Amino acid sequence: MADRLLTVQEVAERLGTTVRFPRRLIEERRIEYVKIGRHVRIPERVVDAFVVAHTVAPTVRRLRRVA
């Protein structure tokens, strides 16, 4: 297992959010996590997948020609 396990604080910093956001993702079971005793860790690949899954591509706006 070469995947790095991140703390909730590290995930929050990586996402640019408060600690509350990744904790909510964990509580709502919206993100995979690992329990090590009383500690919670999130695999780095899971954070990357979460970002990719929630990335919104820009739309192309076409300008109308005025007759």
PDB file of N, CA and C in Angstrom:
ATOM      1  N   MET A   1       0.856  -1.179   0.000  1.00  0.00           N
ATOM      2  CA  MET A   1       0.000   0.000   0.000  1.00  0.00           C
ATOM      3  C   MET A   1       0.897   1.235   0.000  1.00  0.00           C
ATOM      4  N   ALA A   2       1.017   1.854  -1.150  1.00  0.00           N
ATOM      5  CA  ALA A   2       1.890   3.011  -1.291  1.00  0.00           C
ATOM      6  C   ALA A   2       1.121   4.325  -1.160  1.00  0.00           C
ATOM      7  N   ASP A   3      -0.183   4.239  -0.989  1.00  0.00           N
ATOM      8  CA  ASP A   3      -1.010   5.439  -0.900  1.00  0.00           C
ATOM      9  C   ASP A   3      -0.816   6.104   0.459  1.00  0.00           C
ATOM     10  N   ARG A   4      -0.539   7.376   0.445  1.00  0.00           N
ATOM     11  CA  ARG A   4      -0.318   8.130   1.683  1.00  0.00           C
ATOM     12  C   ARG A   4      -1.655   8.388   2.383  1.00  0.00           C
ATOM     13  N   LEU A   5      -1.681   8.230   3.682  1.00  0.00           N
ATOM     14  CA  LEU A   5      -2.878   8.504   4.474  1.00  0.00           C
ATOM     15  C   LEU A   5      -2.768   9.906   5.051  1.00  0.00           C
ATOM     16  N   LEU A   6      -3.796  10.717   4.806  1.00  0.00           N
ATOM     17  CA  LEU A   6      -3.805  12.105   5.248  1.00  0.00           C
ATOM     18  C   LEU A   6      -4.701  12.277   6.467  1.00  0.00           C
ATOM     19  N   THR A   7      -4.325  13.196   7.338  1.00  0.00           N
ATOM     20  CA  THR A   7      -5.184  13.541   8.465  1.00  0.00           C
ATOM     21  C   THR A   7      -6.312  14.428   7.959  1.00  0.00           C
ATOM     22  N   VAL A   8      -7.317  14.599   8.778  1.00  0.00           N
ATOM     23  CA  VAL A   8      -8.437  15.471   8.418  1.00  0.00           C
ATOM     24  C   VAL A   8      -7.926  16.900   8.210  1.00  0.00           C
ATOM     25  N   GLN A   9      -6.999  17.330   9.035  1.00  0.00           N
ATOM     26  CA  GLN A   9      -6.411  18.670   8.910  1.00  0.00           C
ATOM     27  C   GLN A   9      -5.698  18.818   7.566  1.00  0.00           C
ATOM     28  N   GLU A  10      -4.929  17.813   7.163  1.00  0.00           N
ATOM     29  CA  GLU A  10      -4.216  17.861   5.881  1.00  0.00           C
ATOM     30  C   GLU A  10      -5.178  17.905   4.697  1.00  0.00           C
ATOM     31  N   VAL A  11      -6.269  17.163   4.801  1.00  0.00           N
ATOM     32  CA  VAL A  11      -7.282  17.181   3.742  1.00  0.00           C
ATOM     33  C   VAL A  11      -7.922  18.560   3.647  1.00  0.00           C
ATOM     34  N   ALA A  12      -8.236  19.144   4.789  1.00  0.00           N
ATOM     35  CA  ALA A  12      -8.831  20.481   4.810  1.00  0.00           C
ATOM     36  C   ALA A  12      -7.893  21.501   4.169  1.00  0.00           C
ATOM     37  N   GLU A  13      -6.620  21.433   4.501  1.00  0.00           N
ATOM     38  CA  GLU A  13      -5.643  22.355   3.917  1.00  0.00           C
ATOM     39  C   GLU A  13      -5.531  22.141   2.413  1.00  0.00           C
ATOM     40  N   ARG A  14      -5.535  20.890   2.004  1.00  0.00           N
ATOM     41  CA  ARG A  14      -5.417  20.574   0.575  1.00  0.00           C
ATOM     42  C   ARG A  14      -6.631  21.072  -0.215  1.00  0.00           C
ATOM     43  N   LEU A  15      -7.820  20.989   0.391  1.00  0.00           N
ATOM     44  CA  LEU A  15      -9.037  21.445  -0.281  1.00  0.00           C
ATOM     45  C   LEU A  15      -9.277  22.938  -0.084  1.00  0.00           C
ATOM     46  N   GLY A  16      -8.539  23.548   0.815  1.00  0.00           N
ATOM     47  CA  GLY A  16      -8.727  24.969   1.084  1.00  0.00           C
ATOM     48  C   GLY A  16     -10.000  25.248   1.863  1.00  0.00           C
ATOM     49  N   THR A  17     -10.343  24.340   2.764  1.00  0.00           N
ATOM     50  CA  THR A  17     -11.561  24.476   3.560  1.00  0.00           C
ATOM     51  C   THR A  17     -11.206  24.406   5.047  1.00  0.00           C
ATOM     52  N   THR A  18     -12.230  24.504   5.857  1.00  0.00           N
ATOM     53  CA  THR A  18     -12.032  24.285   7.284  1.00  0.00           C
ATOM     54  C   THR A  18     -12.053  22.782   7.547  1.00  0.00           C
ATOM     55  N   VAL A  19     -11.679  22.374   8.738  1.00  0.00           N
ATOM     56  CA  VAL A  19     -11.681  20.964   9.124  1.00  0.00           C
ATOM     57  C   VAL A  19     -13.103  20.410   9.135  1.00  0.00           C
ATOM     58  N   ARG A  20     -14.056  21.277   9.336  1.00  0.00           N
ATOM     59  CA  ARG A  20     -15.449  20.849   9.415  1.00  0.00           C
ATOM     60  C   ARG A  20     -15.938  20.183   8.121  1.00  0.00           C
ATOM     61  N   PHE A  21     -15.459  20.669   6.962  1.00  0.00           N
ATOM     62  CA  PHE A  21     -15.923  20.122   5.686  1.00  0.00           C
ATOM     63  C   PHE A  21     -15.531  18.659   5.498  1.00  0.00           C
ATOM     64  N   PRO A  22     -14.237  18.285   5.628  1.00  0.00           N
ATOM     65  CA  PRO A  22     -13.923  16.855   5.491  1.00  0.00           C
ATOM     66  C   PRO A  22     -14.561  15.992   6.580  1.00  0.00           C
ATOM     67  N   ARG A  23     -14.718  16.539   7.777  1.00  0.00           N
ATOM     68  CA  ARG A  23     -15.403  15.776   8.825  1.00  0.00           C
ATOM     69  C   ARG A  23     -16.857  15.505   8.435  1.00  0.00           C
ATOM     70  N   ARG A  24     -17.502  16.476   7.803  1.00  0.00           N
ATOM     71  CA  ARG A  24     -18.881  16.284   7.346  1.00  0.00           C
ATOM     72  C   ARG A  24     -18.944  15.234   6.234  1.00  0.00           C
ATOM     73  N   LEU A  25     -17.968  15.262   5.318  1.00  0.00           N
ATOM     74  CA  LEU A  25     -17.913  14.253   4.259  1.00  0.00           C
ATOM     75  C   LEU A  25     -17.798  12.853   4.860  1.00  0.00           C
ATOM     76  N   ILE A  26     -17.000  12.731   5.914  1.00  0.00           N
ATOM     77  CA  ILE A  26     -16.832  11.448   6.586  1.00  0.00           C
ATOM     78  C   ILE A  26     -18.125  11.033   7.275  1.00  0.00           C
ATOM     79  N   GLU A  27     -18.720  11.961   8.013  1.00  0.00           N
ATOM     80  CA  GLU A  27     -19.951  11.662   8.754  1.00  0.00           C
ATOM     81  C   GLU A  27     -21.077  11.235   7.821  1.00  0.00           C
ATOM     82  N   GLU A  28     -21.180  11.871   6.663  1.00  0.00           N
ATOM     83  CA  GLU A  28     -22.235  11.557   5.697  1.00  0.00           C
ATOM     84  C   GLU A  28     -21.864  10.397   4.783  1.00  0.00           C
ATOM     85  N   ARG A  29     -20.692   9.797   5.017  1.00  0.00           N
ATOM     86  CA  ARG A  29     -20.186   8.665   4.226  1.00  0.00           C
ATOM     87  C   ARG A  29     -20.088   9.010   2.740  1.00  0.00           C
ATOM     88  N   ARG A  30     -19.691  10.256   2.446  1.00  0.00           N
ATOM     89  CA  ARG A  30     -19.544  10.717   1.063  1.00  0.00           C
ATOM     90  C   ARG A  30     -18.113  10.547   0.574  1.00  0.00           C
ATOM     91  N   ILE A  31     -17.208  10.160   1.484  1.00  0.00           N
ATOM     92  CA  ILE A  31     -15.814   9.971   1.133  1.00  0.00           C
ATOM     93  C   ILE A  31     -15.295   8.758   1.908  1.00  0.00           C
ATOM     94  N   GLU A  32     -14.433   8.001   1.258  1.00  0.00           N
ATOM     95  CA  GLU A  32     -13.838   6.808   1.873  1.00  0.00           C
ATOM     96  C   GLU A  32     -12.799   7.236   2.910  1.00  0.00           C
ATOM     97  N   TYR A  33     -12.740   6.504   4.018  1.00  0.00           N
ATOM     98  CA  TYR A  33     -11.754   6.824   5.052  1.00  0.00           C
ATOM     99  C   TYR A  33     -11.303   5.553   5.755  1.00  0.00           C
ATOM    100  N   VAL A  34     -10.243   5.686   6.535  1.00  0.00           N
ATOM    101  CA  VAL A  34      -9.671   4.559   7.266  1.00  0.00           C
ATOM    102  C   VAL A  34      -9.670   4.920   8.748  1.00  0.00           C
ATOM    103  N   LYS A  35     -10.140   3.996   9.584  1.00  0.00           N
ATOM    104  CA  LYS A  35     -10.094   4.197  11.034  1.00  0.00           C
ATOM    105  C   LYS A  35      -8.901   3.422  11.579  1.00  0.00           C
ATOM    106  N   ILE A  36      -8.029   4.115  12.283  1.00  0.00           N
ATOM    107  CA  ILE A  36      -6.889   3.497  12.945  1.00  0.00           C
ATOM    108  C   ILE A  36      -7.049   3.813  14.422  1.00  0.00           C
ATOM    109  N   GLY A  37      -7.654   2.886  15.130  1.00  0.00           N
ATOM    110  CA  GLY A  37      -8.004   3.158  16.521  1.00  0.00           C
ATOM    111  C   GLY A  37      -9.052   4.258  16.553  1.00  0.00           C
ATOM    112  N   ARG A  38      -8.750   5.340  17.237  1.00  0.00           N
ATOM    113  CA  ARG A  38      -9.684   6.470  17.268  1.00  0.00           C
ATOM    114  C   ARG A  38      -9.351   7.527  16.227  1.00  0.00           C
ATOM    115  N   HIS A  39      -8.302   7.286  15.463  1.00  0.00           N
ATOM    116  CA  HIS A  39      -7.854   8.241  14.450  1.00  0.00           C
ATOM    117  C   HIS A  39      -8.501   7.952  13.101  1.00  0.00           C
ATOM    118  N   VAL A  40      -8.793   9.015  12.376  1.00  0.00           N
ATOM    119  CA  VAL A  40      -9.376   8.896  11.044  1.00  0.00           C
ATOM    120  C   VAL A  40      -8.349   9.391  10.038  1.00  0.00           C
ATOM    121  N   ARG A  41      -8.130   8.599   8.983  1.00  0.00           N
ATOM    122  CA  ARG A  41      -7.201   8.972   7.923  1.00  0.00           C
ATOM    123  C   ARG A  41      -7.901   8.791   6.585  1.00  0.00           C
ATOM    124  N   ILE A  42      -7.550   9.647   5.650  1.00  0.00           N
ATOM    125  CA  ILE A  42      -8.150   9.605   4.319  1.00  0.00           C
ATOM    126  C   ILE A  42      -7.038   9.362   3.304  1.00  0.00           C
ATOM    127  N   PRO A  43      -7.169   8.298   2.497  1.00  0.00           N
ATOM    128  CA  PRO A  43      -6.147   8.035   1.482  1.00  0.00           C
ATOM    129  C   PRO A  43      -6.040   9.194   0.488  1.00  0.00           C
ATOM    130  N   GLU A  44      -4.828   9.513   0.104  1.00  0.00           N
ATOM    131  CA  GLU A  44      -4.575  10.626  -0.815  1.00  0.00           C
ATOM    132  C   GLU A  44      -5.316  10.438  -2.134  1.00  0.00           C
ATOM    133  N   ARG A  45      -5.383   9.202  -2.628  1.00  0.00           N
ATOM    134  CA  ARG A  45      -6.068   8.927  -3.895  1.00  0.00           C
ATOM    135  C   ARG A  45      -7.560   9.244  -3.805  1.00  0.00           C
ATOM    136  N   VAL A  46      -8.135   9.089  -2.612  1.00  0.00           N
ATOM    137  CA  VAL A  46      -9.558   9.384  -2.408  1.00  0.00           C
ATOM    138  C   VAL A  46      -9.808  10.885  -2.521  1.00  0.00           C
ATOM    139  N   VAL A  47      -8.913  11.679  -1.961  1.00  0.00           N
ATOM    140  CA  VAL A  47      -9.042  13.143  -2.054  1.00  0.00           C
ATOM    141  C   VAL A  47      -8.913  13.578  -3.514  1.00  0.00           C
ATOM    142  N   ASP A  48      -7.929  13.010  -4.220  1.00  0.00           N
ATOM    143  CA  ASP A  48      -7.752  13.335  -5.642  1.00  0.00           C
ATOM    144  C   ASP A  48      -8.995  12.957  -6.448  1.00  0.00           C
ATOM    145  N   ALA A  49      -9.558  11.778  -6.182  1.00  0.00           N
ATOM    146  CA  ALA A  49     -10.761  11.323  -6.891  1.00  0.00           C
ATOM    147  C   ALA A  49     -11.955  12.217  -6.577  1.00  0.00           C
ATOM    148  N   PHE A  50     -12.054  12.667  -5.324  1.00  0.00           N
ATOM    149  CA  PHE A  50     -13.147  13.553  -4.934  1.00  0.00           C
ATOM    150  C   PHE A  50     -13.073  14.865  -5.711  1.00  0.00           C
ATOM    151  N   VAL A  51     -11.875  15.407  -5.827  1.00  0.00           N
ATOM    152  CA  VAL A  51     -11.691  16.667  -6.558  1.00  0.00           C
ATOM    153  C   VAL A  51     -12.047  16.474  -8.039  1.00  0.00           C
ATOM    154  N   VAL A  52     -11.576  15.389  -8.632  1.00  0.00           N
ATOM    155  CA  VAL A  52     -11.865  15.123 -10.048  1.00  0.00           C
ATOM    156  C   VAL A  52     -13.370  14.937 -10.260  1.00  0.00           C
ATOM    157  N   ALA A  53     -14.013  14.195  -9.376  1.00  0.00           N
ATOM    158  CA  ALA A  53     -15.447  13.926  -9.512  1.00  0.00           C
ATOM    159  C   ALA A  53     -16.302  15.180  -9.367  1.00  0.00           C
ATOM    160  N   HIS A  54     -15.803  16.178  -8.650  1.00  0.00           N
ATOM    161  CA  HIS A  54     -16.581  17.388  -8.420  1.00  0.00           C
ATOM    162  C   HIS A  54     -16.068  18.591  -9.210  1.00  0.00           C
ATOM    163  N   THR A  55     -15.244  18.329 -10.209  1.00  0.00           N
ATOM    164  CA  THR A  55     -14.740  19.396 -11.060  1.00  0.00           C
ATOM    165  C   THR A  55     -15.754  19.659 -12.166  1.00  0.00           C
ATOM    166  N   VAL A  56     -16.108  20.908 -12.333  1.00  0.00           N
ATOM    167  CA  VAL A  56     -17.087  21.301 -13.345  1.00  0.00           C
ATOM    168  C   VAL A  56     -16.339  21.942 -14.503  1.00  0.00           C
ATOM    169  N   ALA A  57     -16.535  21.381 -15.687  1.00  0.00           N
ATOM    170  CA  ALA A  57     -15.872  21.904 -16.882  1.00  0.00           C
ATOM    171  C   ALA A  57     -16.583  23.171 -17.344  1.00  0.00           C
ATOM    172  N   PRO A  58     -15.837  24.126 -17.879  1.00  0.00           N
ATOM    173  CA  PRO A  58     -16.469  25.350 -18.367  1.00  0.00           C
ATOM    174  C   PRO A  58     -17.284  25.066 -19.630  1.00  0.00           C
ATOM    175  N   THR A  59     -18.294  25.871 -19.832  1.00  0.00           N
ATOM    176  CA  THR A  59     -19.093  25.735 -21.046  1.00  0.00           C
ATOM    177  C   THR A  59     -18.616  26.752 -22.066  1.00  0.00           C
ATOM    178  N   VAL A  60     -18.840  26.435 -23.319  1.00  0.00           N
ATOM    179  CA  VAL A  60     -18.439  27.330 -24.391  1.00  0.00           C
ATOM    180  C   VAL A  60     -19.651  28.151 -24.783  1.00  0.00           C
ATOM    181  N   ARG A  61     -19.506  29.456 -24.652  1.00  0.00           N
ATOM    182  CA  ARG A  61     -20.603  30.340 -25.035  1.00  0.00           C
ATOM    183  C   ARG A  61     -20.372  30.788 -26.459  1.00  0.00           C
ATOM    184  N   ARG A  62     -21.370  30.654 -27.260  1.00  0.00           N
ATOM    185  CA  ARG A  62     -21.288  31.084 -28.646  1.00  0.00           C
ATOM    186  C   ARG A  62     -21.966  32.436 -28.764  1.00  0.00           C
ATOM    187  N   LEU A  63     -21.282  33.328 -29.418  1.00  0.00           N
ATOM    188  CA  LEU A  63     -21.850  34.645 -29.639  1.00  0.00           C
ATOM    189  C   LEU A  63     -22.788  34.611 -30.822  1.00  0.00           C
ATOM    190  N   ARG A  64     -23.913  35.259 -30.659  1.00  0.00           N
ATOM    191  CA  ARG A  64     -24.882  35.327 -31.758  1.00  0.00           C
ATOM    192  C   ARG A  64     -24.487  36.440 -32.713  1.00  0.00           C
ATOM    193  N   ARG A  65     -24.726  36.202 -33.934  1.00  0.00           N
ATOM    194  CA  ARG A  65     -24.520  37.260 -34.915  1.00  0.00           C
ATOM    195  C   ARG A  65     -25.770  38.118 -34.980  1.00  0.00           C
ATOM    196  N   VAL A  66     -25.579  39.388 -34.969  1.00  0.00           N
ATOM    197  CA  VAL A  66     -26.704  40.302 -35.064  1.00  0.00           C
ATOM    198  C   VAL A  66     -26.845  40.682 -36.532  1.00  0.00           C
ATOM    199  N   ALA A  67     -28.041  40.475 -37.080  1.00  0.00           N
ATOM    200  CA  ALA A  67     -28.253  40.743 -38.505  1.00  0.00           C
ATOM    201  C   ALA A  67     -28.529  42.194 -38.785  1.00  0.00           C
TER     202      ALA A  67
END
